[in-house]
Amino acid sequence: MFKPRAIDSEPALYDAAVKILARRAHSVSDMKKALIRRTADESLIQKVLARLKQNGLIDDARYAKQFARQRTEIRHQGKFRVARELRARGVPDRHIESAVEAAAADSDEAAMIRQRIDRKLRLFRGEIDERKIASLYRTLLRAGFSSDTIRAELVRATKEALPEVEAPDEIE
């Protein structure tokens, strides 16, 4: 496996950090992990992180808002999944909550769920049975949507998808 060369000066480590940020945005925790791979000097890492924060190159609040907006608007993921992924990236909960709420305010969770359900129902072959509905439910849960909204939209979708049959007249 490729091991980057050890960096022993602050300017060189700062330049490496800027190159890392040029590829994509990182949380403070992600950046610290990336710098640890490049040097073992903890004080050097702290100096570079402080300088990056001072220059406005890394900011967990801005990163969380950008990440949440991108995941909800482009990938159509629910707020629970976005929050879980941000926690895994080391973003503090106070930033996660505000970013997820801001992204949720700009998007319609029920519409995203309906869109995913409609797409899946078109792909299903054969009769739509309880197993397929359960599979779809689990898929939507993993996507980070709330269970109450998923259930409501699944009921709506399956009622509309199945044709209603009139009951035969009672035999006398």
Coordinates of N, CA and C in Angstrom, one line a residue:
M1 N 0.8 -1.2 0.0 CA 0.0 0.0 0.0 C 0.9 1.2 0.0
F2 N 0.4 2.3 -0.7 CA 1.2 3.5 -0.8 C 1.2 4.3 0.6
K3 N 2.4 4.7 1.0 CA 2.5 5.4 2.2 C 3.1 6.8 1.9
P4 N 2.4 7.9 2.1 CA 3.0 9.2 1.8 C 4.3 9.4 2.6
R5 N 5.1 10.3 2.0 CA 6.4 10.6 2.7 C 6.1 11.3 4.0
A6 N 7.0 11.2 4.9 CA 6.8 11.9 6.2 C 7.2 13.3 6.0
I7 N 6.3 14.2 6.5 CA 6.5 15.6 6.4 C 7.0 16.1 7.8
D8 N 8.0 17.0 7.8 CA 8.5 17.4 9.1 C 8.5 18.9 9.3
S9 N 8.0 19.7 8.4 CA 7.9 21.1 8.6 C 6.5 21.6 8.4
E10 N 6.2 22.7 9.1 CA 4.8 23.2 9.1 C 4.4 23.7 7.7
P11 N 5.2 24.5 7.0 CA 4.8 24.9 5.7 C 4.5 23.8 4.7
A12 N 5.3 22.7 4.8 CA 5.1 21.6 3.9 C 3.8 20.8 4.3
L13 N 3.6 20.7 5.5 CA 2.3 20.0 6.0 C 1.1 20.9 5.6
Y14 N 1.2 22.2 5.8 CA 0.1 23.1 5.4 C -0.2 23.0 3.9
D15 N 0.9 22.9 3.1 CA 0.7 22.8 1.6 C 0.0 21.5 1.3
A16 N 0.4 20.4 2.0 CA -0.2 19.1 1.8 C -1.7 19.2 2.2
A17 N -2.0 19.9 3.3 CA -3.4 20.0 3.7 C -4.3 20.8 2.7
V18 N -3.7 21.8 2.1 CA -4.4 22.6 1.1 C -4.6 21.7 -0.1
K19 N -3.7 20.9 -0.5 CA -3.8 20.0 -1.7 C -5.0 19.0 -1.4
I20 N -5.0 18.5 -0.2 CA -6.1 17.6 0.2 C -7.5 18.3 0.1
L21 N -7.5 19.5 0.6 CA -8.8 20.3 0.5 C -9.1 20.7 -0.9
A22 N -8.2 20.8 -1.8 CA -8.5 21.1 -3.2 C -9.3 20.0 -3.9
R23 N -9.1 18.8 -3.4 CA -9.8 17.6 -4.0 C -11.3 17.6 -3.6
R24 N -11.5 17.8 -2.3 CA -12.9 17.9 -1.7 C -12.8 18.5 -0.3
A25 N -14.0 18.9 0.2 CA -14.1 19.4 1.5 C -13.9 18.3 2.5
H26 N -13.3 18.7 3.7 CA -13.1 17.7 4.8 C -13.6 18.3 6.1
S27 N -14.0 17.5 7.0 CA -14.3 18.0 8.4 C -13.0 18.1 9.1
V28 N -13.0 18.7 10.2 CA -11.7 18.9 11.0 C -11.2 17.5 11.4
S29 N -12.1 16.6 11.8 CA -11.7 15.3 12.1 C -11.0 14.5 11.0
D30 N -11.7 14.6 9.8 CA -11.1 14.0 8.6 C -9.7 14.5 8.2
M31 N -9.6 15.8 8.4 CA -8.3 16.5 8.0 C -7.3 16.0 9.0
K32 N -7.6 15.9 10.3 CA -6.6 15.5 11.3 C -6.2 14.1 11.0
K33 N -7.1 13.2 10.6 CA -6.7 11.8 10.2 C -5.8 11.8 9.0
A34 N -6.1 12.7 8.0 CA -5.2 12.8 6.8 C -3.8 13.3 7.2
L35 N -3.8 14.2 8.1 CA -2.5 14.8 8.5 C -1.7 13.8 9.3
I36 N -2.4 13.0 10.1 CA -1.7 12.0 10.9 C -1.0 10.9 10.0
R37 N -1.6 10.7 8.8 CA -0.9 9.8 7.9 C 0.3 10.3 7.3
R38 N 0.5 11.7 7.4 CA 1.7 12.3 6.8 C 2.8 12.6 7.8
T39 N 2.4 12.8 9.1 CA 3.4 13.0 10.1 C 3.0 12.5 11.4
A40 N 3.9 12.2 12.3 CA 3.6 11.7 13.6 C 3.7 12.8 14.6
D41 N 4.1 14.0 14.3 CA 4.3 15.2 15.2 C 2.9 15.8 15.5
E42 N 2.4 15.5 16.7 CA 1.1 16.0 17.1 C 1.0 17.5 17.2
S43 N 2.1 18.2 17.6 CA 2.1 19.6 17.8 C 2.0 20.3 16.4
L44 N 2.7 19.7 15.4 CA 2.7 20.2 14.1 C 1.3 20.1 13.5
I45 N 0.6 19.0 13.7 CA -0.7 18.8 13.2 C -1.7 19.9 13.8
Q46 N -1.5 20.1 15.1 CA -2.4 21.1 15.8 C -2.2 22.5 15.2
K47 N -0.9 22.8 14.9 CA -0.6 24.2 14.4 C -1.2 24.3 13.0
V48 N -1.1 23.3 12.2 CA -1.6 23.3 10.8 C -3.2 23.4 10.9
L49 N -3.8 22.6 11.7 CA -5.3 22.7 11.9 C -5.7 24.1 12.3
A50 N -5.0 24.6 13.3 CA -5.4 26.0 13.7 C -5.2 27.0 12.6
R51 N -4.2 26.9 11.8 CA -4.0 27.8 10.7 C -5.0 27.6 9.6
L52 N -5.4 26.4 9.3 CA -6.5 26.1 8.4 C -7.8 26.7 8.9
K53 N -8.1 26.6 10.1 CA -9.3 27.2 10.7 C -9.3 28.7 10.6
Q54 N -8.1 29.3 11.0 CA -8.0 30.7 11.0 C -8.2 31.3 9.6
N55 N -7.7 30.6 8.6 CA -7.8 31.0 7.2 C -9.2 30.7 6.6
G56 N -10.0 30.0 7.3 CA -11.4 29.7 6.9 C -11.4 28.5 5.9
L57 N -10.4 27.7 5.8 CA -10.3 26.6 4.9 C -11.1 25.4 5.4
I58 N -11.1 25.2 6.7 CA -11.9 24.1 7.3 C -12.9 24.7 8.3
D59 N -14.1 24.3 8.3 CA -15.1 24.7 9.2 C -16.2 23.7 9.3
D60 N -16.3 23.0 10.4 CA -17.3 21.9 10.6 C -18.7 22.4 10.3
A61 N -19.1 23.6 10.7 CA -20.5 24.0 10.5 C -20.8 24.2 9.0
R62 N -19.9 24.8 8.3 CA -20.0 25.0 6.8 C -20.0 23.6 6.1
Y63 N -19.1 22.7 6.5 CA -19.0 21.4 5.9 C -20.3 20.6 6.1
A64 N -20.8 20.7 7.3 CA -22.1 19.9 7.6 C -23.2 20.4 6.8
K65 N -23.3 21.8 6.6 CA -24.4 22.3 5.8 C -24.3 21.9 4.4
Q66 N -23.1 22.0 3.9 CA -22.8 21.6 2.5 C -23.1 20.1 2.3
F67 N -22.6 19.3 3.2 CA -22.8 17.9 3.1 C -24.3 17.5 3.1
A68 N -25.0 18.1 4.1 CA -26.4 17.8 4.3 C -27.2 18.2 3.0
R69 N -27.0 19.4 2.5 CA -27.7 19.9 1.4 C -27.4 19.0 0.1
Q70 N -26.2 18.6 0.0 CA -25.8 17.8 -1.2 C -26.5 16.4 -1.1
R71 N -26.5 15.8 0.1 CA -27.0 14.5 0.3 C -28.6 14.5 0.1
T72 N -29.2 15.5 0.5 CA -30.7 15.6 0.4 C -31.1 16.0 -1.0
E73 N -30.5 17.0 -1.6 CA -30.9 17.4 -2.9 C -30.5 16.5 -4.0
I74 N -29.3 16.1 -4.0 CA -28.8 15.3 -5.1 C -29.0 13.8 -4.9
R75 N -28.6 13.3 -3.8 CA -28.8 11.8 -3.5 C -30.1 11.4 -3.0
H76 N -30.9 12.4 -2.6 CA -32.3 12.1 -2.0 C -32.2 11.2 -0.8
Q77 N -31.3 11.5 0.1 CA -31.2 10.7 1.3 C -32.0 11.4 2.5
G78 N -32.4 10.7 3.4 CA -33.2 11.2 4.5 C -32.2 11.8 5.6
K79 N -32.9 12.5 6.5 CA -32.1 13.2 7.5 C -31.3 12.3 8.5
F80 N -31.9 11.1 8.8 CA -31.2 10.2 9.7 C -29.9 9.7 9.1
R81 N -30.0 9.4 7.9 CA -28.7 8.8 7.2 C -27.7 9.9 7.1
V82 N -28.1 11.1 6.8 CA -27.2 12.3 6.7 C -26.5 12.5 8.0
A83 N -27.3 12.5 9.1 CA -26.8 12.7 10.4 C -25.8 11.6 10.8
R84 N -26.2 10.4 10.5 CA -25.3 9.2 10.8 C -23.9 9.3 10.1
E85 N -24.0 9.7 8.8 CA -22.7 9.9 8.1 C -21.9 11.0 8.6
L86 N -22.5 12.1 8.9 CA -21.8 13.2 9.5 C -21.1 12.9 10.8
R87 N -21.8 12.1 11.7 CA -21.2 11.7 12.9 C -20.0 10.8 12.7
A88 N -20.1 9.9 11.7 CA -19.0 9.1 11.3 C -17.8 9.9 10.8
R89 N -18.0 11.0 10.3 CA -16.9 11.9 9.8 C -16.4 12.8 10.9
G90 N -16.9 12.7 12.1 CA -16.4 13.4 13.2 C -16.9 14.8 13.4
V91 N -18.0 15.1 12.8 CA -18.6 16.5 12.9 C -19.4 16.5 14.3
P92 N -19.2 17.6 15.1 CA -20.0 17.7 16.3 C -21.5 17.7 16.1
D93 N -22.2 17.2 17.1 CA -23.7 17.1 17.0 C -24.4 18.5 16.8
R94 N -23.8 19.5 17.4 CA -24.5 20.9 17.3 C -24.5 21.3 15.9
H95 N -23.4 21.0 15.1 CA -23.4 21.4 13.7 C -24.3 20.5 12.9
I96 N -24.3 19.2 13.2 CA -25.2 18.2 12.5 C -26.6 18.6 12.6
E97 N -27.1 18.9 13.8 CA -28.5 19.2 14.0 C -29.0 20.4 13.2
S98 N -28.2 21.5 13.2 CA -28.6 22.7 12.5 C -28.5 22.4 10.9
A99 N -27.5 21.7 10.5 CA -27.4 21.4 9.1 C -28.5 20.5 8.5
V100 N -28.8 19.5 9.3 CA -29.9 18.6 8.9 C -31.2 19.3 8.9
E101 N -31.5 20.1 9.9 CA -32.7 20.8 9.9 C -32.9 21.8 8.8
A102 N -31.8 22.5 8.4 CA -31.8 23.4 7.3 C -32.0 22.7 6.0
A103 N -31.4 21.5 5.8 CA -31.6 20.8 4.6 C -33.0 20.2 4.5
A104 N -33.5 19.7 5.7 CA -34.9 19.2 5.7 C -35.9 20.2 5.4
A105 N -35.7 21.5 5.8 CA -36.6 22.5 5.6 C -36.7 22.9 4.1
D106 N -35.7 22.6 3.4 CA -35.6 22.9 1.9 C -36.1 21.8 1.1
S107 N -36.4 20.6 1.7 CA -36.8 19.4 0.9 C -38.1 18.8 1.5
D108 N -38.8 18.1 0.6 CA -40.0 17.5 1.0 C -39.7 16.0 1.1
E109 N -39.7 15.5 2.4 CA -39.3 14.1 2.6 C -40.4 13.2 2.0
A110 N -41.6 13.5 2.1 CA -42.7 12.6 1.6 C -42.5 12.5 0.0
A111 N -42.2 13.6 -0.6 CA -42.0 13.6 -2.1 C -40.8 12.7 -2.5
M112 N -39.7 12.8 -1.7 CA -38.6 12.0 -2.0 C -38.9 10.5 -1.8
I113 N -39.7 10.2 -0.8 CA -40.0 8.8 -0.5 C -41.0 8.3 -1.7
R114 N -41.9 9.1 -2.0 CA -42.9 8.8 -3.1 C -42.1 8.5 -4.4
Q115 N -41.1 9.3 -4.7 CA -40.3 9.2 -5.9 C -39.5 7.8 -5.9
R116 N -38.9 7.5 -4.7 CA -38.2 6.2 -4.6 C -39.1 5.0 -4.7
I117 N -40.3 5.1 -4.1 CA -41.3 4.0 -4.1 C -41.7 3.8 -5.5
D118 N -42.1 4.9 -6.2 CA -42.6 4.7 -7.6 C -41.5 4.1 -8.5
R119 N -40.3 4.5 -8.3 CA -39.2 3.9 -9.1 C -39.1 2.4 -8.8
K120 N -39.1 2.1 -7.5 CA -39.0 0.7 -7.2 C -40.1 -0.2 -7.7
L121 N -41.3 0.4 -7.5 CA -42.5 -0.4 -7.9 C -42.5 -0.7 -9.4
R122 N -42.0 0.2 -10.2 CA -41.8 0.0 -11.7 C -40.8 -1.1 -12.0
L123 N -39.8 -1.3 -11.1 CA -38.8 -2.3 -11.3 C -39.2 -3.7 -10.8
F124 N -40.2 -3.8 -9.9 CA -40.6 -5.1 -9.4 C -41.3 -5.9 -10.5
R125 N -41.0 -7.1 -10.5 CA -41.6 -8.1 -11.4 C -42.6 -8.9 -10.7
G126 N -43.7 -9.2 -11.3 CA -44.7 -10.1 -10.7 C -45.5 -9.3 -9.7
E127 N -46.2 -10.0 -8.9 CA -47.1 -9.4 -7.9 C -46.4 -8.7 -6.8
I128 N -46.9 -7.6 -6.3 CA -46.3 -6.9 -5.2 C -46.8 -7.5 -3.9
D129 N -46.0 -8.4 -3.3 CA -46.4 -9.0 -2.1 C -45.8 -8.4 -0.8
E130 N -46.1 -9.0 0.3 CA -45.6 -8.4 1.6 C -44.1 -8.4 1.6
R131 N -43.4 -9.4 1.1 CA -41.9 -9.5 1.1 C -41.3 -8.3 0.3
K132 N -41.9 -8.0 -0.8 CA -41.4 -6.9 -1.6 C -41.6 -5.5 -0.9
I133 N -42.8 -5.4 -0.3 CA -43.1 -4.2 0.5 C -42.1 -4.1 1.7
A134 N -41.8 -5.2 2.4 CA -40.9 -5.2 3.5 C -39.5 -4.8 3.0
S135 N -39.1 -5.3 1.9 CA -37.8 -5.0 1.4 C -37.7 -3.5 1.0
L136 N -38.7 -3.0 0.4 CA -38.8 -1.6 0.1 C -38.8 -0.7 1.3
Y137 N -39.5 -1.1 2.4 CA -39.5 -0.4 3.7 C -38.1 -0.4 4.3
R138 N -37.4 -1.5 4.3 CA -36.0 -1.5 4.8 C -35.0 -0.7 4.0
T139 N -35.2 -0.7 2.7 CA -34.4 0.2 1.8 C -34.6 1.6 2.2
L140 N -35.8 2.0 2.4 CA -36.1 3.4 2.7 C -35.6 3.8 4.1
L141 N -35.7 2.9 5.0 CA -35.1 3.1 6.3 C -33.6 3.3 6.3
R142 N -32.9 2.5 5.5 CA -31.5 2.7 5.3 C -31.1 4.0 4.6
A143 N -32.0 4.5 3.8 CA -31.8 5.8 3.1 C -32.0 6.9 4.1
G144 N -32.5 6.6 5.3 CA -32.5 7.7 6.4 C -33.8 8.4 6.5
F145 N -34.9 7.8 6.0 CA -36.2 8.5 6.2 C -36.9 8.0 7.4
S146 N -37.9 8.8 7.9 CA -38.6 8.4 9.2 C -39.6 7.3 8.9
S147 N -39.7 6.4 9.8 CA -40.6 5.3 9.6 C -42.0 5.6 9.5
D148 N -42.5 6.6 10.2 CA -43.9 7.0 10.0 C -44.2 7.5 8.6
T149 N -43.3 8.3 8.1 CA -43.6 8.8 6.7 C -43.5 7.7 5.7
I150 N -42.5 6.8 5.9 CA -42.4 5.7 5.0 C -43.7 4.8 5.0
R151 N -44.2 4.5 6.2 CA -45.4 3.7 6.2 C -46.6 4.4 5.6
A152 N -46.7 5.7 5.8 CA -47.8 6.4 5.2 C -47.7 6.4 3.7
E153 N -46.5 6.6 3.2 CA -46.3 6.6 1.7 C -46.5 5.2 1.1
L154 N -46.0 4.2 1.8 CA -46.2 2.9 1.3 C -47.7 2.5 1.2
V155 N -48.4 2.9 2.2 CA -49.9 2.6 2.2 C -50.5 3.3 1.0
R156 N -50.2 4.6 0.8 CA -50.7 5.3 -0.3 C -50.3 4.7 -1.6
A157 N -49.1 4.3 -1.8 CA -48.6 3.8 -3.0 C -49.2 2.4 -3.3
T158 N -49.3 1.6 -2.3 CA -49.9 0.2 -2.6 C -51.4 0.3 -2.8
K159 N -52.0 1.2 -2.2 CA -53.5 1.3 -2.4 C -53.8 1.8 -3.8
E160 N -52.9 2.7 -4.3 CA -53.1 3.3 -5.6 C -52.7 2.3 -6.7
A161 N -51.6 1.5 -6.4 CA -51.1 0.6 -7.4 C -52.0 -0.6 -7.6
L162 N -52.7 -1.0 -6.6 CA -53.6 -2.2 -6.7 C -55.0 -1.7 -7.1
P163 N -55.5 -2.3 -8.2 CA -56.9 -1.9 -8.6 C -57.9 -2.3 -7.6
E164 N -58.9 -1.4 -7.4 CA -59.9 -1.8 -6.5 C -61.0 -2.6 -7.2
V165 N -61.4 -3.7 -6.6 CA -62.4 -4.6 -7.1 C -63.6 -4.5 -6.3
E166 N -64.7 -4.3 -7.0 CA -66.0 -4.2 -6.3 C -66.4 -5.5 -5.8
A167 N -67.0 -5.5 -4.6 CA -67.4 -6.8 -4.0 C -68.6 -7.3 -4.7
P168 N -68.7 -8.6 -5.0 CA -69.8 -9.2 -5.7 C -71.1 -9.1 -4.8
D169 N -72.2 -9.0 -5.5 CA -73.5 -8.9 -4.7 C -73.7 -10.1 -3.9
E170 N -74.3 -10.0 -2.7 CA -74.5 -11.1 -1.9 C -75.5 -12.1 -2.5
I171 N -75.3 -13.3 -2.4 CA -76.2 -14.3 -2.9 C -77.3 -14.6 -1.9
E172 N -78.5 -14.6 -2.4 CA -79.7 -14.8 -1.4 C -80.3 -16.1 -1.6

